[in-house]
Coordinates of C-alpha atoms in Angstrom, one line a residue:
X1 CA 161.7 86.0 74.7
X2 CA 165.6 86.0 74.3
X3 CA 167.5 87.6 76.0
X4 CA 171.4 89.2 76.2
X5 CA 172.2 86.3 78.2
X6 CA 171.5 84.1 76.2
X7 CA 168.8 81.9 77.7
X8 CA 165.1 82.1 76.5
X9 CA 162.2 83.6 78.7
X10 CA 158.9 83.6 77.6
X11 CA 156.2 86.4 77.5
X12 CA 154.8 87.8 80.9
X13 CA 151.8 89.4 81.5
X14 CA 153.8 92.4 82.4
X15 CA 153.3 93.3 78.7
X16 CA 150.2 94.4 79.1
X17 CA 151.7 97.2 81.4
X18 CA 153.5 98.9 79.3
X19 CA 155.2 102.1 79.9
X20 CA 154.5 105.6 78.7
X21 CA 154.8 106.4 74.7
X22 CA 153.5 109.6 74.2
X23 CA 153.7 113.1 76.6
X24 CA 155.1 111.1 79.5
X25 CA 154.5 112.9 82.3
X26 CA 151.3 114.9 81.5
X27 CA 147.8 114.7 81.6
X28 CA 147.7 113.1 77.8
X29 CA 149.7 110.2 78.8
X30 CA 149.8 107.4 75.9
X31 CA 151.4 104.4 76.3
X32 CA 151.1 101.4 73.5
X33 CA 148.2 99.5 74.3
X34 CA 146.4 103.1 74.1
X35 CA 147.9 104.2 71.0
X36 CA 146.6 100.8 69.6
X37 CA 143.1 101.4 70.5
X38 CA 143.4 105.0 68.7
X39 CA 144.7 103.1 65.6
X40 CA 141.7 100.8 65.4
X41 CA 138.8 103.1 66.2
X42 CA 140.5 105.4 63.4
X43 CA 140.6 102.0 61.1
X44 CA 137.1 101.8 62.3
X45 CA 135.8 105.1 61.4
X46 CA 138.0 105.1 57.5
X47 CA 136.6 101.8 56.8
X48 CA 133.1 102.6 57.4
X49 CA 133.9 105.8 55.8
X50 CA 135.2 104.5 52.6
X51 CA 132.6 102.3 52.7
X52 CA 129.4 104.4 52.7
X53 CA 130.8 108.0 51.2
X54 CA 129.2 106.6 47.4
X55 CA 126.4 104.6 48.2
X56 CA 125.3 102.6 44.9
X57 CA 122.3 100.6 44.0
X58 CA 124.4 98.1 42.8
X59 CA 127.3 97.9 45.2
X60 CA 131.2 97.3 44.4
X61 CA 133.5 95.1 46.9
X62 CA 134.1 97.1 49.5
X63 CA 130.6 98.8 50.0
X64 CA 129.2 94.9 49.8
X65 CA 131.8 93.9 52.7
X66 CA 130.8 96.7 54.5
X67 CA 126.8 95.7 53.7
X68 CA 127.4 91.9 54.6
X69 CA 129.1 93.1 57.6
X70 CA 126.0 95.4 58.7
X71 CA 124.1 92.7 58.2
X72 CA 125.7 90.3 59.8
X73 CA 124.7 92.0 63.1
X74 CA 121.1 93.3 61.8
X75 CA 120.0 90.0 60.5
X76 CA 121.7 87.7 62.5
X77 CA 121.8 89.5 65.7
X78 CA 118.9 92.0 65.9
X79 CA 116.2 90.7 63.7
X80 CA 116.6 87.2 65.4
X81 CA 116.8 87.9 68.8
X82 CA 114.7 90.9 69.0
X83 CA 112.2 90.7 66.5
X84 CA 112.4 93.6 64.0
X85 CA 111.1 96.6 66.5
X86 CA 113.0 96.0 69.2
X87 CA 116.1 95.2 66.5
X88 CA 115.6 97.9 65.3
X89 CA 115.8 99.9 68.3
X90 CA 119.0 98.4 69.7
X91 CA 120.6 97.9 66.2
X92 CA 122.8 101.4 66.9
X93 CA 124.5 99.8 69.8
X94 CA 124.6 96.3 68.6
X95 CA 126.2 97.2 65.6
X96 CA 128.5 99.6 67.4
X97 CA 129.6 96.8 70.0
X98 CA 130.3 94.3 67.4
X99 CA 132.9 96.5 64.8
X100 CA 134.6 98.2 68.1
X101 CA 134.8 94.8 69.7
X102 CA 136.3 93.0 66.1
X103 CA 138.5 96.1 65.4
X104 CA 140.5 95.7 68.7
X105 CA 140.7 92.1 68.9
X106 CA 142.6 92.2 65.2
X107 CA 145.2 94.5 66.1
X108 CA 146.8 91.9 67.7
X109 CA 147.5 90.4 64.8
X110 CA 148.7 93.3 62.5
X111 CA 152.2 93.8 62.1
X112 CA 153.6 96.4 64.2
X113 CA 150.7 97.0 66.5
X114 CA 151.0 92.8 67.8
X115 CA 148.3 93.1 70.6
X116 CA 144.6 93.5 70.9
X117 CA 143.2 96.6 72.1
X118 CA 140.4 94.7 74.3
X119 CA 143.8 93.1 76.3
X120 CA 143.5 95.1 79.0
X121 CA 140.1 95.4 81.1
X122 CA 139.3 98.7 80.2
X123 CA 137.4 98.6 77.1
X124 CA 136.1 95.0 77.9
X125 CA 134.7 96.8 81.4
X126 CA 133.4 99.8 79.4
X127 CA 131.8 97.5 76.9
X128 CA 130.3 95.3 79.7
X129 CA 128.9 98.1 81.1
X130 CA 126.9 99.4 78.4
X131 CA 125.4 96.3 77.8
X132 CA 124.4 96.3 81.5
X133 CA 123.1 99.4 81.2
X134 CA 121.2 98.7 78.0
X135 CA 120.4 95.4 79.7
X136 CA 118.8 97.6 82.3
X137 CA 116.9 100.3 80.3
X138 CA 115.0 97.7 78.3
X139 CA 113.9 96.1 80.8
X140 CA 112.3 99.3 83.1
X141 CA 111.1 100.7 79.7
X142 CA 109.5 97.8 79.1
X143 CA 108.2 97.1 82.8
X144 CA 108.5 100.2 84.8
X145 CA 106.9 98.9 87.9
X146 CA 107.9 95.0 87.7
X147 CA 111.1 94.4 85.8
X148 CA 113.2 94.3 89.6
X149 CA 110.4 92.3 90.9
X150 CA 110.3 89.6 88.4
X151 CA 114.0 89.3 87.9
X152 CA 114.6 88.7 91.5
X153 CA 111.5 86.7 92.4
X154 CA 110.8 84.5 89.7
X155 CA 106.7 83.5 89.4
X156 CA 105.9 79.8 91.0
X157 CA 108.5 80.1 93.2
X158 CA 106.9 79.2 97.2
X159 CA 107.8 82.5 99.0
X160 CA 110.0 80.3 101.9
X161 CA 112.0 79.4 99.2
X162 CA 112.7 83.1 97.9
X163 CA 115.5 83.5 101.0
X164 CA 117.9 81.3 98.7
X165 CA 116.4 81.9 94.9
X166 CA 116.5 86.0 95.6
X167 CA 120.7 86.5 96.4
X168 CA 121.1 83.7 93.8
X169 CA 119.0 85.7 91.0
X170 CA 120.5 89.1 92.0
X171 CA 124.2 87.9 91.3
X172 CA 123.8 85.7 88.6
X173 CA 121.8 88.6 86.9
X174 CA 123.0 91.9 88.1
X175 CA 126.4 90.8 88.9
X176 CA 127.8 88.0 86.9
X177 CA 126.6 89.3 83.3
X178 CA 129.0 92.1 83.2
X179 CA 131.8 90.3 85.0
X180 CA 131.6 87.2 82.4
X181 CA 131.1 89.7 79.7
X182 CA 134.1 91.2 80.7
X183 CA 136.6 88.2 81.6
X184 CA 135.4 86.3 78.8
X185 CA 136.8 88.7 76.3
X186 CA 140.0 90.1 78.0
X187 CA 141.6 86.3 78.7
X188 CA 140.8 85.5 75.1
X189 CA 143.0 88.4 73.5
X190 CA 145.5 87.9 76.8
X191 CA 146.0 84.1 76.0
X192 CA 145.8 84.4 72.0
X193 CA 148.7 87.6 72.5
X194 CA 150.9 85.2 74.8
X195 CA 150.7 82.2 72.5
X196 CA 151.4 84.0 69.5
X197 CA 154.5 86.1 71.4
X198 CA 155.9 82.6 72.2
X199 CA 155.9 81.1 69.0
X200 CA 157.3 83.9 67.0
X201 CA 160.0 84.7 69.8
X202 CA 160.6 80.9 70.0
X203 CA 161.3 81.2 66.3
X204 CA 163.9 84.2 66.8
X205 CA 165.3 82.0 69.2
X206 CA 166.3 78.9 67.5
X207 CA 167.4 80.3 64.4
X208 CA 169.0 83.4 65.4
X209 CA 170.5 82.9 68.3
X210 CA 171.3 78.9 68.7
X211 CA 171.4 78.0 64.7
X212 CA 172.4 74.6 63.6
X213 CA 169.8 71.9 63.6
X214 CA 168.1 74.4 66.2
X215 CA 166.4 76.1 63.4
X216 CA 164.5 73.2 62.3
X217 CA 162.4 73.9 65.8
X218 CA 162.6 77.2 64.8
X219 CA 160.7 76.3 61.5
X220 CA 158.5 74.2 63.7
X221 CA 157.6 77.5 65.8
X222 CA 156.9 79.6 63.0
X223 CA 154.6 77.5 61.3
X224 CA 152.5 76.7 64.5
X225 CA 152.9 80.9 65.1
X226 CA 151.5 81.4 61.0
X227 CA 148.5 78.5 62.1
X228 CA 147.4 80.0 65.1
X229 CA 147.8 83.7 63.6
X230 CA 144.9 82.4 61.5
X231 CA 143.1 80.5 64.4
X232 CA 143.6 83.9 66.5
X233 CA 141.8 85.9 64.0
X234 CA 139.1 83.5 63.6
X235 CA 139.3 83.8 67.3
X236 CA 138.6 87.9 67.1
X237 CA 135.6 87.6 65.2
X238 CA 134.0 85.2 67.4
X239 CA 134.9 87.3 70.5
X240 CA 132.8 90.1 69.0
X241 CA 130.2 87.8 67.5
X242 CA 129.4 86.3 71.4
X243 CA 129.7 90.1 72.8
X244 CA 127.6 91.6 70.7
X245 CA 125.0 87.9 71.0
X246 CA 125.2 88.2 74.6
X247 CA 124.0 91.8 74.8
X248 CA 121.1 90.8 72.9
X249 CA 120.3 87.6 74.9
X250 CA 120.6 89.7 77.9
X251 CA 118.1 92.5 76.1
X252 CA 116.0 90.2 75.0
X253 CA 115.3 88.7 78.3
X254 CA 114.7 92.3 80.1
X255 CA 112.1 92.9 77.3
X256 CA 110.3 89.3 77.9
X257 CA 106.7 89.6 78.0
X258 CA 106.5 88.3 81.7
X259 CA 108.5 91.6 82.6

């Protein structure tokens, strides 16, 4: 970013840190990253609410967005990697997952709010962990007495080699799912937020500040900012595509039939 100086310093990941907005100094401290994840559960809940108050047989625009959208994760997600009971069963979270996921990844893209809710670990690591902990249910209520016995000692395996396939089985499945869940999602919103910081502020820079035949780079900024505003959304969607995917994946495998 530009500065009174008059040199130009780019974004830092010190954004993400922000300081307090709201009741600074209480128990109900807010600062902006917060606030933003208030704004897009309330989006959340208004859309969803708009979209469902008048149900009709034969649905206008925004119920059918709201319909293609629900069944984007029921058909696409559920149905296919479930089969319809389990779906079925899971669709409530899946669904949930998916819209809280794309919500917060499209803030940082709105005007005035400029970064993704799911920036900072906390809701990526809360996320995560449900899915773990979904990951975990299925698979004890689907095979109380084996489900730890044969995710960590996989069948055909000689029992010598067990010492080396055991460790490796417990981190890549108990262990590495959440963390990848998590990391995957949070440096996709933190890089997509610093790119598109640079290229606007880049903008600001040339034209404001140095002018002249600067401000043809300045042109040359924005329009690769507008482009990748567009990639970056396309981006969001995906995010909460794979995140909502993966927790199904990961379901579908506790609820295998040799568990």
């Amino acid at each position: 970013m530009s500065t009174d100086d008059g040199e130009f310093h780019g974004p830092s990941i010190l954004e993400f840190f922000p300081g307090p907005l709201l009741f600074e100094g209480t128990a109900f401290e807010i600062n902006r990253i917060q606030l933003v994840r208030f704004v897009a559960v309330a989006a959340l809940i208004l859309v969803f609410w708009l979209g469902t108050r008048h149900m009709r047989v034969v649905p206008g625009r925004f119920q059918s967005l709201v319909e293609m959208g629900l069944d984007l994760v029921r058909v696409n997600i559920a149905d296919d990697l479930l089969g319809k009971t389990d779906g079925k069963r899971f669709l409530p979270l899946l669904t949930t997952i998916f819209f809280m996921v794309l919500f917060m990844n499209l803030t940082g893209v709105i005007p005035l709010l400029n970064v993704a809710g799911t920036s900072v670990i906390g809701v990526p690591l809360v996320l995560a962990i449900v899915a773990y902990v979904a990951f975990i249910y299925a698979g004890v209520k689907k095979s109380p007495k084996n489900f730890f016995k044969n995710s960590l000692f996989p069948a055909g395996v000689p029992w010598p080699v067990y010492i080396i396939v055991t460790p490796i089985e417990f981190i890549s499945t108990f262990i590495i799912r959440p963390i990848t869940l998590t990391l995957r999602l949070m440096m996709n919103m933190i890089v997509g937020h610093l790119l598109l910081v640079l290229f606007f502020a880049a903008t600001q820079f040339f034209v404001v500040q140095l002018g002249g035949w600067w401000t043809l780079l300045g042109v040359g900024s924005l329009a690769f900012g507008l482009i990748f505003t567009l990639f970056e959304i396309l981006v969001a969607v995906l995010q909460a595509y794979v995140f909502a995917l993966l927790t199904a994946v990961y379901i579908q495998l506790a609820v295998a039939e040799e568990h």
